[in-house]
PDB file of C-alpha atoms in Angstrom:
ATOM      1  CA  UNK A 731       0.000   0.000   0.000  1.00  0.00           C
ATOM      2  CA  UNK A 732       1.485   3.365  -0.976  1.00  0.00           C
ATOM      3  CA  UNK A 733       2.301   5.634   1.917  1.00  0.00           C
ATOM      4  CA  UNK A 734       0.133   8.711   2.224  1.00  0.00           C
ATOM      5  CA  UNK A 735       1.209  11.979   3.804  1.00  0.00           C
ATOM      6  CA  UNK A 736      -1.154  14.070   5.841  1.00  0.00           C
ATOM      7  CA  UNK A 737      -1.351  17.590   4.556  1.00  0.00           C
ATOM      8  CA  UNK A 738      -2.186  20.803   6.407  1.00  0.00           C
ATOM      9  CA  UNK A 739      -5.260  22.692   5.420  1.00  0.00           C
ATOM     10  CA  UNK A 740      -4.605  25.022   2.540  1.00  0.00           C
ATOM     11  CA  UNK A 741      -3.445  28.400   3.742  1.00  0.00           C
ATOM     12  CA  UNK A 742      -2.756  27.219   7.325  1.00  0.00           C
ATOM     13  CA  UNK A 743       0.951  26.920   8.228  1.00  0.00           C
ATOM     14  CA  UNK A 744       2.220  23.777   9.944  1.00  0.00           C
ATOM     15  CA  UNK A 745       3.042  25.783  13.108  1.00  0.00           C
ATOM     16  CA  UNK A 746      -0.589  26.924  13.355  1.00  0.00           C
ATOM     17  CA  UNK A 747      -1.733  23.323  12.987  1.00  0.00           C
ATOM     18  CA  UNK A 748       0.483  22.267  15.869  1.00  0.00           C
ATOM     19  CA  UNK A 749      -0.977  25.073  18.036  1.00  0.00           C
ATOM     20  CA  UNK A 750      -4.537  23.906  17.321  1.00  0.00           C
ATOM     21  CA  UNK A 751      -3.580  20.335  18.242  1.00  0.00           C
ATOM     22  CA  UNK A 752      -2.092  21.616  21.516  1.00  0.00           C
ATOM     23  CA  UNK A 753      -5.282  23.516  22.360  1.00  0.00           C
ATOM     24  CA  UNK A 754      -7.385  20.427  21.680  1.00  0.00           C
ATOM     25  CA  UNK A 755      -5.162  18.386  23.968  1.00  0.00           C
ATOM     26  CA  UNK A 756      -5.521  20.930  26.731  1.00  0.00           C
ATOM     27  CA  UNK A 757      -9.287  20.925  26.240  1.00  0.00           C
ATOM     28  CA  UNK A 758      -9.359  17.157  26.596  1.00  0.00           C
ATOM     29  CA  UNK A 759      -7.442  17.361  29.871  1.00  0.00           C
ATOM     30  CA  UNK A 760      -9.314  20.210  31.510  1.00  0.00           C
ATOM     31  CA  UNK A 761     -12.733  19.975  29.947  1.00  0.00           C
ATOM     32  CA  UNK A 762     -12.866  23.712  29.268  1.00  0.00           C
ATOM     33  CA  UNK A 763     -10.806  26.608  28.053  1.00  0.00           C
ATOM     34  CA  UNK A 764     -11.026  29.987  29.716  1.00  0.00           C
ATOM     35  CA  UNK A 765     -10.275  32.857  27.444  1.00  0.00           C
ATOM     36  CA  UNK A 766      -9.623  36.237  29.096  1.00  0.00           C
ATOM     37  CA  UNK A 767     -11.818  38.989  27.745  1.00  0.00           C
ATOM     38  CA  UNK A 768     -10.917  42.643  27.630  1.00  0.00           C
ATOM     39  CA  UNK A 769      -7.399  42.280  29.008  1.00  0.00           C
ATOM     40  CA  UNK A 770      -8.394  43.886  32.387  1.00  0.00           C
ATOM     41  CA  UNK A 771      -6.827  43.107  35.730  1.00  0.00           C
ATOM     42  CA  UNK A 772      -8.970  40.757  37.855  1.00  0.00           C
ATOM     43  CA  UNK A 773     -10.463  42.374  40.958  1.00  0.00           C
ATOM     44  CA  UNK A 774     -11.417  40.722  44.234  1.00  0.00           C
ATOM     45  CA  UNK A 775     -15.140  40.404  44.869  1.00  0.00           C
ATOM     46  CA  UNK A 776     -16.456  42.546  47.721  1.00  0.00           C
ATOM     47  CA  UNK A 777     -18.014  40.700  50.653  1.00  0.00           C
ATOM     48  CA  UNK A 778     -21.120  41.734  52.584  1.00  0.00           C
ATOM     49  CA  UNK A 779     -20.857  45.049  54.410  1.00  0.00           C
ATOM     50  CA  UNK A 780     -21.916  45.612  58.008  1.00  0.00           C
ATOM     51  CA  UNK A 781     -25.293  47.220  58.597  1.00  0.00           C
ATOM     52  CA  UNK A 782     -25.061  50.878  59.636  1.00  0.00           C
ATOM     53  CA  UNK A 783     -25.189  51.488  63.388  1.00  0.00           C
ATOM     54  CA  UNK A 784     -27.717  53.640  65.195  1.00  0.00           C
ATOM     55  CA  UNK A 785     -25.486  56.735  65.185  1.00  0.00           C
ATOM     56  CA  UNK A 786     -25.112  56.584  61.407  1.00  0.00           C
ATOM     57  CA  UNK A 787     -28.828  55.988  61.002  1.00  0.00           C
ATOM     58  CA  UNK A 788     -29.689  58.910  63.265  1.00  0.00           C
ATOM     59  CA  UNK A 789     -27.407  61.176  61.251  1.00  0.00           C
ATOM     60  CA  UNK A 790     -29.433  60.402  58.117  1.00  0.00           C
ATOM     61  CA  UNK A 791     -32.848  60.610  59.788  1.00  0.00           C
ATOM     62  CA  UNK A 792     -34.562  63.904  58.935  1.00  0.00           C
ATOM     63  CA  UNK A 793     -35.409  66.192  61.827  1.00  0.00           C
ATOM     64  CA  UNK A 794     -39.048  67.249  61.787  1.00  0.00           C
ATOM     65  CA  UNK A 795     -41.875  68.408  63.951  1.00  0.00           C
ATOM     66  CA  UNK A 796     -44.094  66.085  65.954  1.00  0.00           C
ATOM     67  CA  UNK A 797     -46.964  64.756  63.886  1.00  0.00           C
ATOM     68  CA  UNK A 798     -49.738  65.327  66.425  1.00  0.00           C
ATOM     69  CA  UNK A 799     -50.385  66.930  69.782  1.00  0.00           C
ATOM     70  CA  UNK A 800     -52.932  69.321  71.173  1.00  0.00           C
ATOM     71  CA  UNK A 801     -50.479  71.845  72.568  1.00  0.00           C
ATOM     72  CA  UNK A 802     -46.840  72.777  72.671  1.00  0.00           C
ATOM     73  CA  UNK A 803     -44.784  71.944  75.733  1.00  0.00           C
ATOM     74  CA  UNK A 804     -41.952  73.778  77.427  1.00  0.00           C
ATOM     75  CA  UNK A 805     -39.467  70.941  77.063  1.00  0.00           C
ATOM     76  CA  UNK A 806     -38.963  69.131  73.730  1.00  0.00           C
ATOM     77  CA  UNK A 807     -40.593  65.725  74.147  1.00  0.00           C
ATOM     78  CA  UNK A 808     -42.395  63.026  72.240  1.00  0.00           C
ATOM     79  CA  UNK A 809     -44.114  59.663  72.515  1.00  0.00           C
ATOM     80  CA  UNK A 810     -43.977  56.873  69.936  1.00  0.00           C
ATOM     81  CA  UNK A 811     -47.099  56.040  67.964  1.00  0.00           C
ATOM     82  CA  UNK A 812     -47.331  52.745  69.889  1.00  0.00           C
ATOM     83  CA  UNK A 813     -47.404  54.764  73.151  1.00  0.00           C
ATOM     84  CA  UNK A 814     -44.726  52.427  74.525  1.00  0.00           C
ATOM     85  CA  UNK A 815     -41.839  54.927  74.791  1.00  0.00           C
ATOM     86  CA  UNK A 816     -41.802  58.625  75.666  1.00  0.00           C
ATOM     87  CA  UNK A 817     -38.698  60.828  75.756  1.00  0.00           C
ATOM     88  CA  UNK A 818     -37.984  64.347  76.978  1.00  0.00           C
ATOM     89  CA  UNK A 819     -34.971  66.586  76.364  1.00  0.00           C
ATOM     90  CA  UNK A 820     -34.379  68.024  79.813  1.00  0.00           C
ATOM     91  CA  UNK A 821     -31.702  68.682  82.457  1.00  0.00           C
ATOM     92  CA  UNK A 822     -30.128  67.083  85.502  1.00  0.00           C
ATOM     93  CA  UNK A 823     -28.799  68.712  88.670  1.00  0.00           C
ATOM     94  CA  UNK A 824     -26.903  66.708  91.294  1.00  0.00           C
ATOM     95  CA  UNK A 825     -28.515  63.537  89.969  1.00  0.00           C
ATOM     96  CA  UNK A 826     -32.053  64.957  89.982  1.00  0.00           C
ATOM     97  CA  UNK A 827     -33.933  65.094  86.680  1.00  0.00           C
ATOM     98  CA  UNK A 828     -36.248  67.883  85.642  1.00  0.00           C
ATOM     99  CA  UNK A 829     -39.064  65.487  84.802  1.00  0.00           C
ATOM    100  CA  UNK A 830     -42.342  67.134  83.677  1.00  0.00           C
ATOM    101  CA  UNK A 831     -44.332  63.899  83.936  1.00  0.00           C
ATOM    102  CA  UNK A 832     -44.010  63.261  87.673  1.00  0.00           C
ATOM    103  CA  UNK A 833     -42.987  65.027  90.909  1.00  0.00           C
ATOM    104  CA  UNK A 834     -39.246  65.536  91.354  1.00  0.00           C
ATOM    105  CA  UNK A 835     -36.679  67.442  93.417  1.00  0.00           C
ATOM    106  CA  UNK A 836     -35.179  69.464  90.585  1.00  0.00           C
ATOM    107  CA  UNK A 837     -36.417  72.771  92.019  1.00  0.00           C
ATOM    108  CA  UNK A 838     -35.105  72.185  95.551  1.00  0.00           C
ATOM    109  CA  UNK A 839     -33.027  75.090  96.841  1.00  0.00           C
ATOM    110  CA  UNK A 840     -30.406  72.654  98.137  1.00  0.00           C
ATOM    111  CA  UNK A 841     -29.371  71.691  94.602  1.00  0.00           C
ATOM    112  CA  UNK A 842     -29.848  75.111  93.017  1.00  0.00           C
ATOM    113  CA  UNK A 843     -26.072  75.838  92.929  1.00  0.00           C
ATOM    114  CA  UNK A 844     -25.329  72.547  91.141  1.00  0.00           C
ATOM    115  CA  UNK A 845     -24.555  72.772  87.427  1.00  0.00           C
ATOM    116  CA  UNK A 846     -27.377  71.981  85.042  1.00  0.00           C
ATOM    117  CA  UNK A 847     -26.458  69.161  82.659  1.00  0.00           C
ATOM    118  CA  UNK A 848     -28.445  68.591  79.458  1.00  0.00           C
ATOM    119  CA  UNK A 849     -29.843  65.064  79.218  1.00  0.00           C
ATOM    120  CA  UNK A 850     -32.418  62.968  77.372  1.00  0.00           C
ATOM    121  CA  UNK A 851     -34.704  60.843  79.527  1.00  0.00           C
ATOM    122  CA  UNK A 852     -36.859  58.075  78.034  1.00  0.00           C
ATOM    123  CA  UNK A 853     -39.409  55.945  79.875  1.00  0.00           C
ATOM    124  CA  UNK A 854     -41.237  52.837  78.739  1.00  0.00           C
ATOM    125  CA  UNK A 855     -44.404  50.812  79.297  1.00  0.00           C
ATOM    126  CA  UNK A 856     -42.984  47.424  78.298  1.00  0.00           C
ATOM    127  CA  UNK A 857     -39.251  46.964  78.689  1.00  0.00           C
ATOM    128  CA  UNK A 858     -36.429  44.416  79.150  1.00  0.00           C
ATOM    129  CA  UNK A 859     -34.685  43.615  82.395  1.00  0.00           C
ATOM    130  CA  UNK A 860     -31.329  45.216  83.232  1.00  0.00           C
ATOM    131  CA  UNK A 861     -28.150  43.180  82.841  1.00  0.00           C
ATOM    132  CA  UNK A 862     -26.235  42.981  86.106  1.00  0.00           C
ATOM    133  CA  UNK A 863     -23.161  44.497  84.447  1.00  0.00           C
ATOM    134  CA  UNK A 864     -25.200  47.578  83.477  1.00  0.00           C
ATOM    135  CA  UNK A 865     -26.546  48.424  86.941  1.00  0.00           C
ATOM    136  CA  UNK A 866     -25.273  51.924  87.665  1.00  0.00           C
ATOM    137  CA  UNK A 867     -26.592  52.398  91.215  1.00  0.00           C
ATOM    138  CA  UNK A 868     -26.762  50.341  94.399  1.00  0.00           C
ATOM    139  CA  UNK A 869     -30.115  51.905  95.368  1.00  0.00           C
ATOM    140  CA  UNK A 870     -29.018  53.463  98.662  1.00  0.00           C
ATOM    141  CA  UNK A 871     -26.893  50.462  99.496  1.00  0.00           C
ATOM    142  CA  UNK A 872     -29.749  47.982  99.270  1.00  0.00           C
ATOM    143  CA  UNK A 873     -28.990  46.702  95.747  1.00  0.00           C
ATOM    144  CA  UNK A 874     -32.746  46.253  95.457  1.00  0.00           C
ATOM    145  CA  UNK A 875     -35.086  48.107  93.154  1.00  0.00           C
ATOM    146  CA  UNK A 876     -32.803  48.776  90.172  1.00  0.00           C
ATOM    147  CA  UNK A 877     -35.340  48.249  87.401  1.00  0.00           C
ATOM    148  CA  UNK A 878     -35.477  48.666  83.649  1.00  0.00           C
ATOM    149  CA  UNK A 879     -37.848  50.886  81.734  1.00  0.00           C
ATOM    150  CA  UNK A 880     -35.818  54.112  81.842  1.00  0.00           C
ATOM    151  CA  UNK A 881     -32.845  55.358  79.870  1.00  0.00           C
ATOM    152  CA  UNK A 882     -30.869  58.564  80.363  1.00  0.00           C
ATOM    153  CA  UNK A 883     -28.331  60.026  77.957  1.00  0.00           C
ATOM    154  CA  UNK A 884     -25.678  62.360  79.399  1.00  0.00           C
ATOM    155  CA  UNK A 885     -22.956  64.167  77.431  1.00  0.00           C
ATOM    156  CA  UNK A 886     -20.424  61.466  78.343  1.00  0.00           C
ATOM    157  CA  UNK A 887     -22.466  58.320  79.084  1.00  0.00           C
ATOM    158  CA  UNK A 888     -25.747  56.496  78.650  1.00  0.00           C
ATOM    159  CA  UNK A 889     -27.511  54.571  81.438  1.00  0.00           C
ATOM    160  CA  UNK A 890     -30.332  52.049  81.249  1.00  0.00           C
ATOM    161  CA  UNK A 891     -32.429  51.413  84.366  1.00  0.00           C
ATOM    162  CA  UNK A 892     -32.897  53.259  87.630  1.00  0.00           C
ATOM    163  CA  UNK A 893     -33.778  52.759  91.294  1.00  0.00           C
ATOM    164  CA  UNK A 894     -37.504  53.012  91.877  1.00  0.00           C
ATOM    165  CA  UNK A 895     -40.513  51.407  93.493  1.00  0.00           C
ATOM    166  CA  UNK A 896     -43.505  51.005  91.240  1.00  0.00           C
ATOM    167  CA  UNK A 897     -44.085  51.726  87.579  1.00  0.00           C
ATOM    168  CA  UNK A 898     -42.644  54.390  85.294  1.00  0.00           C
ATOM    169  CA  UNK A 899     -44.635  57.546  84.602  1.00  0.00           C
ATOM    170  CA  UNK A 900     -45.195  56.370  81.021  1.00  0.00           C
ATOM    171  CA  UNK A 901     -46.396  52.977  82.241  1.00  0.00           C
ATOM    172  CA  UNK A 902     -48.759  54.700  84.675  1.00  0.00           C
ATOM    173  CA  UNK A 903     -50.186  56.703  81.782  1.00  0.00           C
ATOM    174  CA  UNK A 904     -50.246  54.287  78.851  1.00  0.00           C
ATOM    175  CA  UNK A 905     -50.044  50.863  80.521  1.00  0.00           C
ATOM    176  CA  UNK A 906     -52.944  48.407  80.756  1.00  0.00           C
ATOM    177  CA  UNK A 907     -54.078  49.955  84.036  1.00  0.00           C
ATOM    178  CA  UNK A 908     -52.922  53.454  83.119  1.00  0.00           C
ATOM    179  CA  UNK A 909     -54.652  56.792  83.492  1.00  0.00           C
ATOM    180  CA  UNK A 910     -53.412  59.472  81.128  1.00  0.00           C
ATOM    181  CA  UNK A 911     -52.636  62.710  82.962  1.00  0.00           C
ATOM    182  CA  UNK A 912     -52.913  66.140  81.398  1.00  0.00           C
ATOM    183  CA  UNK A 913     -49.127  66.332  81.119  1.00  0.00           C
ATOM    184  CA  UNK A 914     -48.870  63.006  79.289  1.00  0.00           C
ATOM    185  CA  UNK A 915     -51.862  63.754  77.084  1.00  0.00           C
ATOM    186  CA  UNK A 916     -50.064  66.828  75.757  1.00  0.00           C
ATOM    187  CA  UNK A 917     -46.939  64.930  74.694  1.00  0.00           C
ATOM    188  CA  UNK A 918     -46.918  64.898  70.879  1.00  0.00           C
ATOM    189  CA  UNK A 919     -46.413  61.759  68.799  1.00  0.00           C
ATOM    190  CA  UNK A 920     -43.226  61.495  66.738  1.00  0.00           C
ATOM    191  CA  UNK A 921     -43.684  59.428  63.587  1.00  0.00           C
ATOM    192  CA  UNK A 922     -41.273  56.584  62.744  1.00  0.00           C
ATOM    193  CA  UNK A 923     -38.399  57.748  60.560  1.00  0.00           C
ATOM    194  CA  UNK A 924     -38.559  61.334  61.857  1.00  0.00           C
ATOM    195  CA  UNK A 925     -36.087  62.652  64.431  1.00  0.00           C
ATOM    196  CA  UNK A 926     -36.282  65.244  67.193  1.00  0.00           C
ATOM    197  CA  UNK A 927     -33.127  67.173  68.048  1.00  0.00           C
ATOM    198  CA  UNK A 928     -32.245  69.457  70.964  1.00  0.00           C
ATOM    199  CA  UNK A 929     -29.314  70.254  73.243  1.00  0.00           C
ATOM    200  CA  UNK A 930     -26.876  68.435  70.970  1.00  0.00           C
ATOM    201  CA  UNK A 931     -28.855  65.161  71.101  1.00  0.00           C
ATOM    202  CA  UNK A 932     -30.980  63.476  68.451  1.00  0.00           C
ATOM    203  CA  UNK A 933     -33.677  60.817  68.997  1.00  0.00           C
ATOM    204  CA  UNK A 934     -35.863  58.942  66.531  1.00  0.00           C
ATOM    205  CA  UNK A 935     -38.297  56.006  66.561  1.00  0.00           C
ATOM    206  CA  UNK A 936     -36.389  53.181  64.842  1.00  0.00           C
ATOM    207  CA  UNK A 937     -36.914  49.395  64.648  1.00  0.00           C
ATOM    208  CA  UNK A 938     -40.020  49.367  66.883  1.00  0.00           C
ATOM    209  CA  UNK A 939     -38.078  51.281  69.529  1.00  0.00           C
ATOM    210  CA  UNK A 940     -36.213  54.552  70.032  1.00  0.00           C
ATOM    211  CA  UNK A 941     -32.571  55.433  69.457  1.00  0.00           C
ATOM    212  CA  UNK A 942     -30.962  58.530  71.016  1.00  0.00           C
ATOM    213  CA  UNK A 943     -27.383  59.710  70.623  1.00  0.00           C
ATOM    214  CA  UNK A 944     -24.939  62.525  71.033  1.00  0.00           C
ATOM    215  CA  UNK A 945     -23.954  62.700  67.382  1.00  0.00           C
ATOM    216  CA  UNK A 946     -20.644  64.417  68.129  1.00  0.00           C
ATOM    217  CA  UNK A 947     -19.367  61.756  70.539  1.00  0.00           C
ATOM    218  CA  UNK A 948     -21.269  58.731  69.243  1.00  0.00           C
ATOM    219  CA  UNK A 949     -22.603  57.906  72.722  1.00  0.00           C
ATOM    220  CA  UNK A 950     -26.201  56.780  72.953  1.00  0.00           C
ATOM    221  CA  UNK A 951     -28.758  54.057  73.531  1.00  0.00           C
ATOM    222  CA  UNK A 952     -31.452  52.055  71.798  1.00  0.00           C
ATOM    223  CA  UNK A 953     -34.478  50.690  73.653  1.00  0.00           C
ATOM    224  CA  UNK A 954     -37.522  48.680  72.702  1.00  0.00           C
ATOM    225  CA  UNK A 955     -39.922  46.334  74.459  1.00  0.00           C
ATOM    226  CA  UNK A 956     -37.598  43.334  74.123  1.00  0.00           C
ATOM    227  CA  UNK A 957     -34.029  44.631  74.276  1.00  0.00           C
ATOM    228  CA  UNK A 958     -31.755  47.575  74.887  1.00  0.00           C
ATOM    229  CA  UNK A 959     -28.288  48.580  73.737  1.00  0.00           C
ATOM    230  CA  UNK A 960     -25.782  51.090  75.105  1.00  0.00           C
ATOM    231  CA  UNK A 961     -23.255  52.212  72.507  1.00  0.00           C
ATOM    232  CA  UNK A 962     -20.386  54.630  72.117  1.00  0.00           C
ATOM    233  CA  UNK A 963     -16.645  54.885  72.627  1.00  0.00           C
TER     234      UNK A 963
END
């Protein structure tokens, strides 16, 4: 039988034929051929980013007026539309709060010389218990009666809970057995997604609760019926 000689395709050099054979062999080994497109440099894929914290969210929450209320009040204050949390921008002297919702010792002559410190005070109807590590008072040495349901924001710290006997003023007004006083009835409702700002603090109803913070320092708190969080440097 005469020997036959394989010939390259017309117009295709032998070197090109060898290159095609090499590509086919690689395809057989790997099962696929990846061809770069565009000549760009590969970039690493970006992973999931952390959700913004309450300070960042408060910074982007628009400040507006309360959405309802029969009258204006001397101190900036609001209640959530669920009537579970009410907050007032007020002051503290020697540990005594100027609280418009209940009797207090803020006007006593004995503490008149003390400096007035701007604070935000929030009270709740339904609230979580206080973690032992967050108890900020020994309740006159008894270590009894430090209860949740209140949060106070100072320029340099935030505190959840306080020493008391009985319910909060907000619970007494809007709780199941509550009786709304004239003072509490005049507290305007602040709609979710709208903030109130005063004295360098900003508060807003967020995530079925309320977040308040000193935007300059990043110190603040978040409270709702099930949990609370103290945040800041």
